[in-house]
Amino acid sequence: DQQVKQNSPSLSVQEGRISILNCDYTNSMFDYFLWYKKYPAEGPTFLISISSIKDKNEDGRFTVFLNKSAKHLSLHIVPSQPGDSAVYFCAARWSGGSNYKLTFGKGTLLTVNP
Amino acid sequence: GAGVSQTPSNKVTEKGKYVELRCDPISGHTALYWYRQSLGQGPEFLIYFQGTGAADDSGLPNDRFFAVRPEGSVSTLKIQRTERGDSAVYLCASSLTNSVVDTQYFGPGTRLTVL
């Protein structure tokens, strides 16, 4: 049972354009959401997060939007750069438990073409 | 400062053998997590340590898997009687505390191949 879903396995965009990566979740207990970026042969690197009490969080070129009613979040990258090419994982946590393990989606491979 | 390190980076073993995978967390981080990433999947939770104790091992697939963190720093994931289905990248992550807002920092992983 996939509690965090990334339905697009891949996405290709032109340099300078906007990249939009989507994520859906089914577990309404999740209240903290994160995006990680992963290059080949490296571990995932934290990118940006958002608490469920917010609907938007921005950090430089990266903005995450959260729509709680739709159980949907998205990551916007503007402008996209070739160095952004990587696999992006959406992850979720629940603050109510004693273990803040991350539940990940399957990832979306972003390719930014020069 | 130094990040999370994992050794070995690659491990090839034969079916039925025993393997140990090591994780060195960021100094001072009390929370440590093990995840497993199979091909085409996202990382999946295995076990969580707070200090020396395994606070949650609900993600371990069966009793062939075991992990320790005897001094509250380095952790070792142990797999007995390895099977081909155990082939995956094993990722370790640490965070300063177990607060929900604390970032989990990942190591580069150990790629385990069981022949």
PDB file of C-alpha atoms in Angstrom:
ATOM      1  CA  ASP A   1       0.000   0.000   0.000  1.00  0.00           C
ATOM      2  CA  GLN A   2       1.801   3.085  -1.299  1.00  0.00           C
ATOM      3  CA  GLN A   3       1.064   5.885   1.165  1.00  0.00           C
ATOM      4  CA  VAL A   4       3.130   8.436  -0.760  1.00  0.00           C
ATOM      5  CA  LYS A   5       2.761   8.426  -4.523  1.00  0.00           C
ATOM      6  CA  GLN A   6       4.752  10.089  -7.233  1.00  0.00           C
ATOM      7  CA  ASN A   7       2.896   9.164 -10.387  1.00  0.00           C
ATOM      8  CA  SER A   8       5.366  10.620 -12.865  1.00  0.00           C
ATOM      9  CA  PRO A   9       8.489   8.465 -13.122  1.00  0.00           C
ATOM     10  CA  SER A  10      10.237  11.111 -15.202  1.00  0.00           C
ATOM     11  CA  LEU A  11      10.044  14.733 -16.279  1.00  0.00           C
ATOM     12  CA  SER A  12      12.049  16.618 -18.888  1.00  0.00           C
ATOM     13  CA  VAL A  13      12.242  20.428 -19.036  1.00  0.00           C
ATOM     14  CA  GLN A  14      14.301  23.071 -20.773  1.00  0.00           C
ATOM     15  CA  GLU A  15      16.866  25.082 -18.873  1.00  0.00           C
ATOM     16  CA  GLY A  16      15.363  28.292 -17.548  1.00  0.00           C
ATOM     17  CA  ARG A  17      11.808  26.943 -17.498  1.00  0.00           C
ATOM     18  CA  ILE A  18       9.769  25.857 -14.491  1.00  0.00           C
ATOM     19  CA  SER A  19       9.899  22.271 -13.241  1.00  0.00           C
ATOM     20  CA  ILE A  20       6.838  21.039 -11.347  1.00  0.00           C
ATOM     21  CA  LEU A  21       7.072  17.746  -9.503  1.00  0.00           C
ATOM     22  CA  ASN A  22       3.938  16.296  -7.953  1.00  0.00           C
ATOM     23  CA  CYS A  23       3.237  14.081  -4.993  1.00  0.00           C
ATOM     24  CA  ASP A  24       0.059  12.636  -3.476  1.00  0.00           C
ATOM     25  CA  TYR A  25      -0.411  10.986  -0.110  1.00  0.00           C
ATOM     26  CA  THR A  26      -3.143   8.835   1.345  1.00  0.00           C
ATOM     27  CA  ASN A  27      -2.389   8.841   5.073  1.00  0.00           C
ATOM     28  CA  SER A  28      -4.139  11.827   6.650  1.00  0.00           C
ATOM     29  CA  MET A  29      -1.960  11.448   9.760  1.00  0.00           C
ATOM     30  CA  PHE A  30       1.043  12.799   7.877  1.00  0.00           C
ATOM     31  CA  ASP A  31       1.741  16.369   8.958  1.00  0.00           C
ATOM     32  CA  TYR A  32       5.250  17.091   7.771  1.00  0.00           C
ATOM     33  CA  PHE A  33       6.456  16.775   4.212  1.00  0.00           C
ATOM     34  CA  LEU A  34       9.880  16.878   2.657  1.00  0.00           C
ATOM     35  CA  TRP A  35      11.590  16.774  -0.705  1.00  0.00           C
ATOM     36  CA  TYR A  36      14.925  15.079  -1.179  1.00  0.00           C
ATOM     37  CA  LYS A  37      17.166  15.142  -4.223  1.00  0.00           C
ATOM     38  CA  LYS A  38      19.333  12.190  -5.169  1.00  0.00           C
ATOM     39  CA  TYR A  39      22.241  11.986  -7.586  1.00  0.00           C
ATOM     40  CA  PRO A  40      23.513   8.585  -8.769  1.00  0.00           C
ATOM     41  CA  ALA A  41      25.731   6.769  -6.241  1.00  0.00           C
ATOM     42  CA  GLU A  42      24.943   9.332  -3.548  1.00  0.00           C
ATOM     43  CA  GLY A  43      22.506   9.355  -0.673  1.00  0.00           C
ATOM     44  CA  PRO A  44      19.373  11.516  -0.751  1.00  0.00           C
ATOM     45  CA  THR A  45      20.006  15.178   0.095  1.00  0.00           C
ATOM     46  CA  PHE A  46      17.390  17.247   1.910  1.00  0.00           C
ATOM     47  CA  LEU A  47      15.972  20.031  -0.233  1.00  0.00           C
ATOM     48  CA  ILE A  48      12.960  21.662   1.394  1.00  0.00           C
ATOM     49  CA  SER A  49      10.160  20.857   3.819  1.00  0.00           C
ATOM     50  CA  ILE A  50       6.714  22.055   4.798  1.00  0.00           C
ATOM     51  CA  SER A  51       4.565  21.630   7.858  1.00  0.00           C
ATOM     52  CA  SER A  52       0.869  20.882   7.446  1.00  0.00           C
ATOM     53  CA  ILE A  53       0.009  24.189   9.107  1.00  0.00           C
ATOM     54  CA  LYS A  54       1.372  25.989   6.059  1.00  0.00           C
ATOM     55  CA  ASP A  55       0.426  25.875   2.405  1.00  0.00           C
ATOM     56  CA  LYS A  56       3.641  27.221   0.932  1.00  0.00           C
ATOM     57  CA  ASN A  57       7.322  27.300   1.745  1.00  0.00           C
ATOM     58  CA  GLU A  58       9.954  28.959  -0.390  1.00  0.00           C
ATOM     59  CA  ASP A  59      13.735  28.660  -0.432  1.00  0.00           C
ATOM     60  CA  GLY A  60      15.494  30.377  -3.291  1.00  0.00           C
ATOM     61  CA  ARG A  61      14.528  28.701  -6.556  1.00  0.00           C
ATOM     62  CA  PHE A  62      12.552  26.001  -4.752  1.00  0.00           C
ATOM     63  CA  THR A  63       8.962  26.331  -3.560  1.00  0.00           C
ATOM     64  CA  VAL A  64       6.801  23.616  -2.088  1.00  0.00           C
ATOM     65  CA  PHE A  65       3.011  23.907  -2.114  1.00  0.00           C
ATOM     66  CA  LEU A  66       0.729  21.841   0.089  1.00  0.00           C
ATOM     67  CA  ASN A  67      -2.979  21.252  -0.550  1.00  0.00           C
ATOM     68  CA  LYS A  68      -4.182  19.353   2.507  1.00  0.00           C
ATOM     69  CA  SER A  69      -7.743  18.885   1.334  1.00  0.00           C
ATOM     70  CA  ALA A  70      -6.482  17.217  -1.832  1.00  0.00           C
ATOM     71  CA  LYS A  71      -3.636  15.441  -0.012  1.00  0.00           C
ATOM     72  CA  HIS A  72      -1.324  16.796  -2.667  1.00  0.00           C
ATOM     73  CA  LEU A  73       1.978  18.622  -2.686  1.00  0.00           C
ATOM     74  CA  SER A  74       4.184  19.923  -5.423  1.00  0.00           C
ATOM     75  CA  LEU A  75       7.736  21.160  -5.792  1.00  0.00           C
ATOM     76  CA  HIS A  76       8.386  24.066  -8.146  1.00  0.00           C
ATOM     77  CA  ILE A  77      11.876  24.818  -9.381  1.00  0.00           C
ATOM     78  CA  VAL A  78      12.292  28.179 -11.099  1.00  0.00           C
ATOM     79  CA  PRO A  79      14.376  28.641 -13.132  1.00  0.00           C
ATOM     80  CA  SER A  80      15.481  25.074 -13.779  1.00  0.00           C
ATOM     81  CA  GLN A  81      19.205  24.473 -14.266  1.00  0.00           C
ATOM     82  CA  PRO A  82      21.049  21.455 -15.745  1.00  0.00           C
ATOM     83  CA  GLY A  83      22.542  20.774 -12.286  1.00  0.00           C
ATOM     84  CA  ASP A  84      19.018  20.157 -11.007  1.00  0.00           C
ATOM     85  CA  SER A  85      18.918  16.935 -13.019  1.00  0.00           C
ATOM     86  CA  ALA A  86      18.446  14.208 -10.402  1.00  0.00           C
ATOM     87  CA  VAL A  87      15.820  11.931  -8.869  1.00  0.00           C
ATOM     88  CA  TYR A  88      13.459  13.818  -6.566  1.00  0.00           C
ATOM     89  CA  PHE A  89      11.782  11.992  -3.714  1.00  0.00           C
ATOM     90  CA  CYS A  90       8.743  13.204  -1.856  1.00  0.00           C
ATOM     91  CA  ALA A  91       8.604  12.041   1.774  1.00  0.00           C
ATOM     92  CA  ALA A  92       6.178  12.364   4.660  1.00  0.00           C
ATOM     93  CA  ARG A  93       6.285  12.035   8.445  1.00  0.00           C
ATOM     94  CA  TRP A  94       3.821  11.907  11.310  1.00  0.00           C
ATOM     95  CA  SER A  95       4.618  13.968  14.405  1.00  0.00           C
ATOM     96  CA  GLY A  96       2.272  12.027  16.636  1.00  0.00           C
ATOM     97  CA  GLY A  97       4.380   8.901  16.936  1.00  0.00           C
ATOM     98  CA  SER A  98       7.650   8.376  18.735  1.00  0.00           C
ATOM     99  CA  ASN A  99       9.474   7.466  15.578  1.00  0.00           C
ATOM    100  CA  TYR A 100       9.740  10.082  12.900  1.00  0.00           C
ATOM    101  CA  LYS A 101      10.557   7.711  10.110  1.00  0.00           C
ATOM    102  CA  LEU A 102      10.174   8.976   6.589  1.00  0.00           C
ATOM    103  CA  THR A 103       7.765   7.383   4.145  1.00  0.00           C
ATOM    104  CA  PHE A 104       8.998   7.964   0.606  1.00  0.00           C
ATOM    105  CA  GLY A 105       7.457   7.965  -2.838  1.00  0.00           C
ATOM    106  CA  LYS A 106       9.127   6.119  -5.703  1.00  0.00           C
ATOM    107  CA  GLY A 107      10.772   9.246  -7.035  1.00  0.00           C
ATOM    108  CA  THR A 108      10.668  11.318 -10.207  1.00  0.00           C
ATOM    109  CA  LEU A 109      13.695  11.589 -12.484  1.00  0.00           C
ATOM    110  CA  LEU A 110      14.077  15.207 -13.548  1.00  0.00           C
ATOM    111  CA  THR A 111      16.158  15.982 -16.610  1.00  0.00           C
ATOM    112  CA  VAL A 112      16.920  19.628 -17.355  1.00  0.00           C
ATOM    113  CA  ASN A 113      18.135  20.058 -20.903  1.00  0.00           C
ATOM    114  CA  PRO A 114      20.581  22.876 -21.734  1.00  0.00           C
TER     115      PRO A 114
ATOM    116  CA  GLY B   1      31.908  18.922   9.002  1.00  0.00           C
ATOM    117  CA  ALA B   2      31.841  15.242   8.143  1.00  0.00           C
ATOM    118  CA  GLY B   3      28.592  13.772   6.959  1.00  0.00           C
ATOM    119  CA  VAL B   4      27.170  10.300   7.433  1.00  0.00           C
ATOM    120  CA  SER B   5      29.558   7.648   6.187  1.00  0.00           C
ATOM    121  CA  GLN B   6      28.810   4.041   5.299  1.00  0.00           C
ATOM    122  CA  THR B   7      31.119   1.123   4.676  1.00  0.00           C
ATOM    123  CA  PRO B   8      31.592  -0.759   2.495  1.00  0.00           C
ATOM    124  CA  SER B   9      30.259   1.197  -0.473  1.00  0.00           C
ATOM    125  CA  ASN B  10      29.692  -2.062  -2.325  1.00  0.00           C
ATOM    126  CA  LYS B  11      29.312  -5.606  -1.065  1.00  0.00           C
ATOM    127  CA  VAL B  12      28.955  -8.685  -3.213  1.00  0.00           C
ATOM    128  CA  THR B  13      28.181 -11.920  -1.421  1.00  0.00           C
ATOM    129  CA  GLU B  14      26.832 -15.366  -2.117  1.00  0.00           C
ATOM    130  CA  LYS B  15      23.420 -16.596  -1.148  1.00  0.00           C
ATOM    131  CA  GLY B  16      23.434 -17.945   2.399  1.00  0.00           C
ATOM    132  CA  LYS B  17      26.362 -15.851   3.629  1.00  0.00           C
ATOM    133  CA  TYR B  18      26.391 -13.388   6.524  1.00  0.00           C
ATOM    134  CA  VAL B  19      27.069  -9.673   5.974  1.00  0.00           C
ATOM    135  CA  GLU B  20      27.600  -6.619   8.141  1.00  0.00           C
ATOM    136  CA  LEU B  21      27.014  -3.068   6.980  1.00  0.00           C
ATOM    137  CA  ARG B  22      28.404  -0.161   8.974  1.00  0.00           C
ATOM    138  CA  CYS B  23      27.113   3.365   9.495  1.00  0.00           C
ATOM    139  CA  ASP B  24      28.982   6.289  11.071  1.00  0.00           C
ATOM    140  CA  PRO B  25      26.470   9.042  11.826  1.00  0.00           C
ATOM    141  CA  ILE B  26      27.187  12.733  12.139  1.00  0.00           C
ATOM    142  CA  SER B  27      28.882  13.389  15.466  1.00  0.00           C
ATOM    143  CA  GLY B  28      26.391  14.285  18.183  1.00  0.00           C
ATOM    144  CA  HIS B  29      23.344  12.984  16.349  1.00  0.00           C
ATOM    145  CA  THR B  30      21.242  10.884  18.689  1.00  0.00           C
ATOM    146  CA  ALA B  31      18.750   9.510  16.183  1.00  0.00           C
ATOM    147  CA  LEU B  32      19.827   6.963  13.577  1.00  0.00           C
ATOM    148  CA  TYR B  33      17.735   5.318  10.865  1.00  0.00           C
ATOM    149  CA  TRP B  34      18.310   2.484   8.431  1.00  0.00           C
ATOM    150  CA  TYR B  35      16.422   2.395   5.129  1.00  0.00           C
ATOM    151  CA  ARG B  36      16.556   0.028   2.170  1.00  0.00           C
ATOM    152  CA  GLN B  37      16.110   1.119  -1.434  1.00  0.00           C
ATOM    153  CA  SER B  38      15.305  -1.493  -4.013  1.00  0.00           C
ATOM    154  CA  LEU B  39      15.519  -0.829  -7.737  1.00  0.00           C
ATOM    155  CA  GLY B  40      12.834   1.591  -8.902  1.00  0.00           C
ATOM    156  CA  GLN B  41      11.566   2.227  -5.389  1.00  0.00           C
ATOM    157  CA  GLY B  42      11.975   4.925  -2.807  1.00  0.00           C
ATOM    158  CA  PRO B  43      13.833   4.226   0.435  1.00  0.00           C
ATOM    159  CA  GLU B  44      11.857   2.062   2.863  1.00  0.00           C
ATOM    160  CA  PHE B  45      12.244   2.271   6.627  1.00  0.00           C
ATOM    161  CA  LEU B  46      13.921  -0.617   8.418  1.00  0.00           C
ATOM    162  CA  ILE B  47      14.844   0.400  11.970  1.00  0.00           C
ATOM    163  CA  TYR B  48      15.249   3.475  14.170  1.00  0.00           C
ATOM    164  CA  PHE B  49      17.643   4.002  17.074  1.00  0.00           C
ATOM    165  CA  GLN B  50      17.369   6.678  19.707  1.00  0.00           C
ATOM    166  CA  GLY B  51      20.686   6.534  21.503  1.00  0.00           C
ATOM    167  CA  THR B  52      21.719   2.922  21.998  1.00  0.00           C
ATOM    168  CA  GLY B  53      18.299   1.344  21.877  1.00  0.00           C
ATOM    169  CA  ALA B  54      16.319   0.192  18.885  1.00  0.00           C
ATOM    170  CA  ALA B  55      13.179   2.242  19.465  1.00  0.00           C
ATOM    171  CA  ASP B  56      11.354   0.871  16.430  1.00  0.00           C
ATOM    172  CA  ASP B  57      12.366  -2.167  14.372  1.00  0.00           C
ATOM    173  CA  SER B  58       8.998  -2.635  12.699  1.00  0.00           C
ATOM    174  CA  GLY B  59      10.483  -2.265   9.215  1.00  0.00           C
ATOM    175  CA  LEU B  60      12.888  -5.198   9.440  1.00  0.00           C
ATOM    176  CA  PRO B  61      11.564  -7.747   6.915  1.00  0.00           C
ATOM    177  CA  ASN B  62      12.282 -10.857   9.015  1.00  0.00           C
ATOM    178  CA  ASP B  63      14.480 -12.221  11.783  1.00  0.00           C
ATOM    179  CA  ARG B  64      17.482 -12.601   9.472  1.00  0.00           C
ATOM    180  CA  PHE B  65      17.947  -8.855   9.858  1.00  0.00           C
ATOM    181  CA  PHE B  66      19.357  -7.342  13.021  1.00  0.00           C
ATOM    182  CA  ALA B  67      21.000  -4.034  13.895  1.00  0.00           C
ATOM    183  CA  VAL B  68      22.963  -2.700  16.847  1.00  0.00           C
ATOM    184  CA  ARG B  69      24.253   0.620  18.077  1.00  0.00           C
ATOM    185  CA  PRO B  70      26.111  -0.321  21.262  1.00  0.00           C
ATOM    186  CA  GLU B  71      27.636   3.035  22.153  1.00  0.00           C
ATOM    187  CA  GLY B  72      25.017   5.327  20.693  1.00  0.00           C
ATOM    188  CA  SER B  73      27.129   6.298  17.710  1.00  0.00           C
ATOM    189  CA  VAL B  74      28.217   3.753  15.074  1.00  0.00           C
ATOM    190  CA  SER B  75      25.570   1.278  13.980  1.00  0.00           C
ATOM    191  CA  THR B  76      25.900  -2.078  12.251  1.00  0.00           C
ATOM    192  CA  LEU B  77      23.172  -3.736  10.218  1.00  0.00           C
ATOM    193  CA  LYS B  78      23.590  -7.504  10.166  1.00  0.00           C
ATOM    194  CA  ILE B  79      21.980  -9.858   7.673  1.00  0.00           C
ATOM    195  CA  GLN B  80      22.155 -13.611   8.172  1.00  0.00           C
ATOM    196  CA  ARG B  81      21.659 -16.269   5.486  1.00  0.00           C
ATOM    197  CA  THR B  82      21.422 -13.672   2.742  1.00  0.00           C
ATOM    198  CA  GLU B  83      18.946 -14.194  -0.092  1.00  0.00           C
ATOM    199  CA  ARG B  84      18.918 -12.773  -3.618  1.00  0.00           C
ATOM    200  CA  GLY B  85      15.928 -10.646  -2.639  1.00  0.00           C
ATOM    201  CA  ASP B  86      18.095  -8.827  -0.095  1.00  0.00           C
ATOM    202  CA  SER B  87      19.981  -7.149  -2.948  1.00  0.00           C
ATOM    203  CA  ALA B  88      19.409  -3.408  -2.596  1.00  0.00           C
ATOM    204  CA  VAL B  89      21.055  -0.179  -1.494  1.00  0.00           C
ATOM    205  CA  TYR B  90      21.066   0.112   2.283  1.00  0.00           C
ATOM    206  CA  LEU B  91      20.935   3.712   3.441  1.00  0.00           C
ATOM    207  CA  CYS B  92      21.704   5.098   6.866  1.00  0.00           C
ATOM    208  CA  ALA B  93      20.498   8.489   8.087  1.00  0.00           C
ATOM    209  CA  SER B  94      21.026  10.451  11.272  1.00  0.00           C
ATOM    210  CA  SER B  95      19.396  13.484  12.838  1.00  0.00           C
ATOM    211  CA  LEU B  96      20.293  15.662  15.802  1.00  0.00           C
ATOM    212  CA  THR B  97      17.267  14.535  17.792  1.00  0.00           C
ATOM    213  CA  ASN B  98      14.080  12.680  16.957  1.00  0.00           C
ATOM    214  CA  SER B  99      12.080  15.886  16.548  1.00  0.00           C
ATOM    215  CA  VAL B 100       9.793  15.841  13.545  1.00  0.00           C
ATOM    216  CA  VAL B 101      11.432  18.999  12.197  1.00  0.00           C
ATOM    217  CA  ASP B 102      14.976  17.689  12.454  1.00  0.00           C
ATOM    218  CA  THR B 103      16.472  16.943   9.072  1.00  0.00           C
ATOM    219  CA  GLN B 104      17.579  13.389   8.419  1.00  0.00           C
ATOM    220  CA  TYR B 105      20.979  13.392   6.732  1.00  0.00           C
ATOM    221  CA  PHE B 106      21.700  10.382   4.581  1.00  0.00           C
ATOM    222  CA  GLY B 107      24.914   8.552   3.886  1.00  0.00           C
ATOM    223  CA  PRO B 108      25.882   7.406   0.368  1.00  0.00           C
ATOM    224  CA  GLY B 109      24.595   3.908   1.010  1.00  0.00           C
ATOM    225  CA  THR B 110      25.969   0.392   0.718  1.00  0.00           C
ATOM    226  CA  ARG B 111      25.016  -1.467  -2.454  1.00  0.00           C
ATOM    227  CA  LEU B 112      24.513  -5.108  -1.500  1.00  0.00           C
ATOM    228  CA  THR B 113      24.441  -7.725  -4.240  1.00  0.00           C
ATOM    229  CA  VAL B 114      23.576 -11.289  -3.342  1.00  0.00           C
ATOM    230  CA  LEU B 115      24.533 -13.768  -6.065  1.00  0.00           C
TER     231      LEU B 115
END
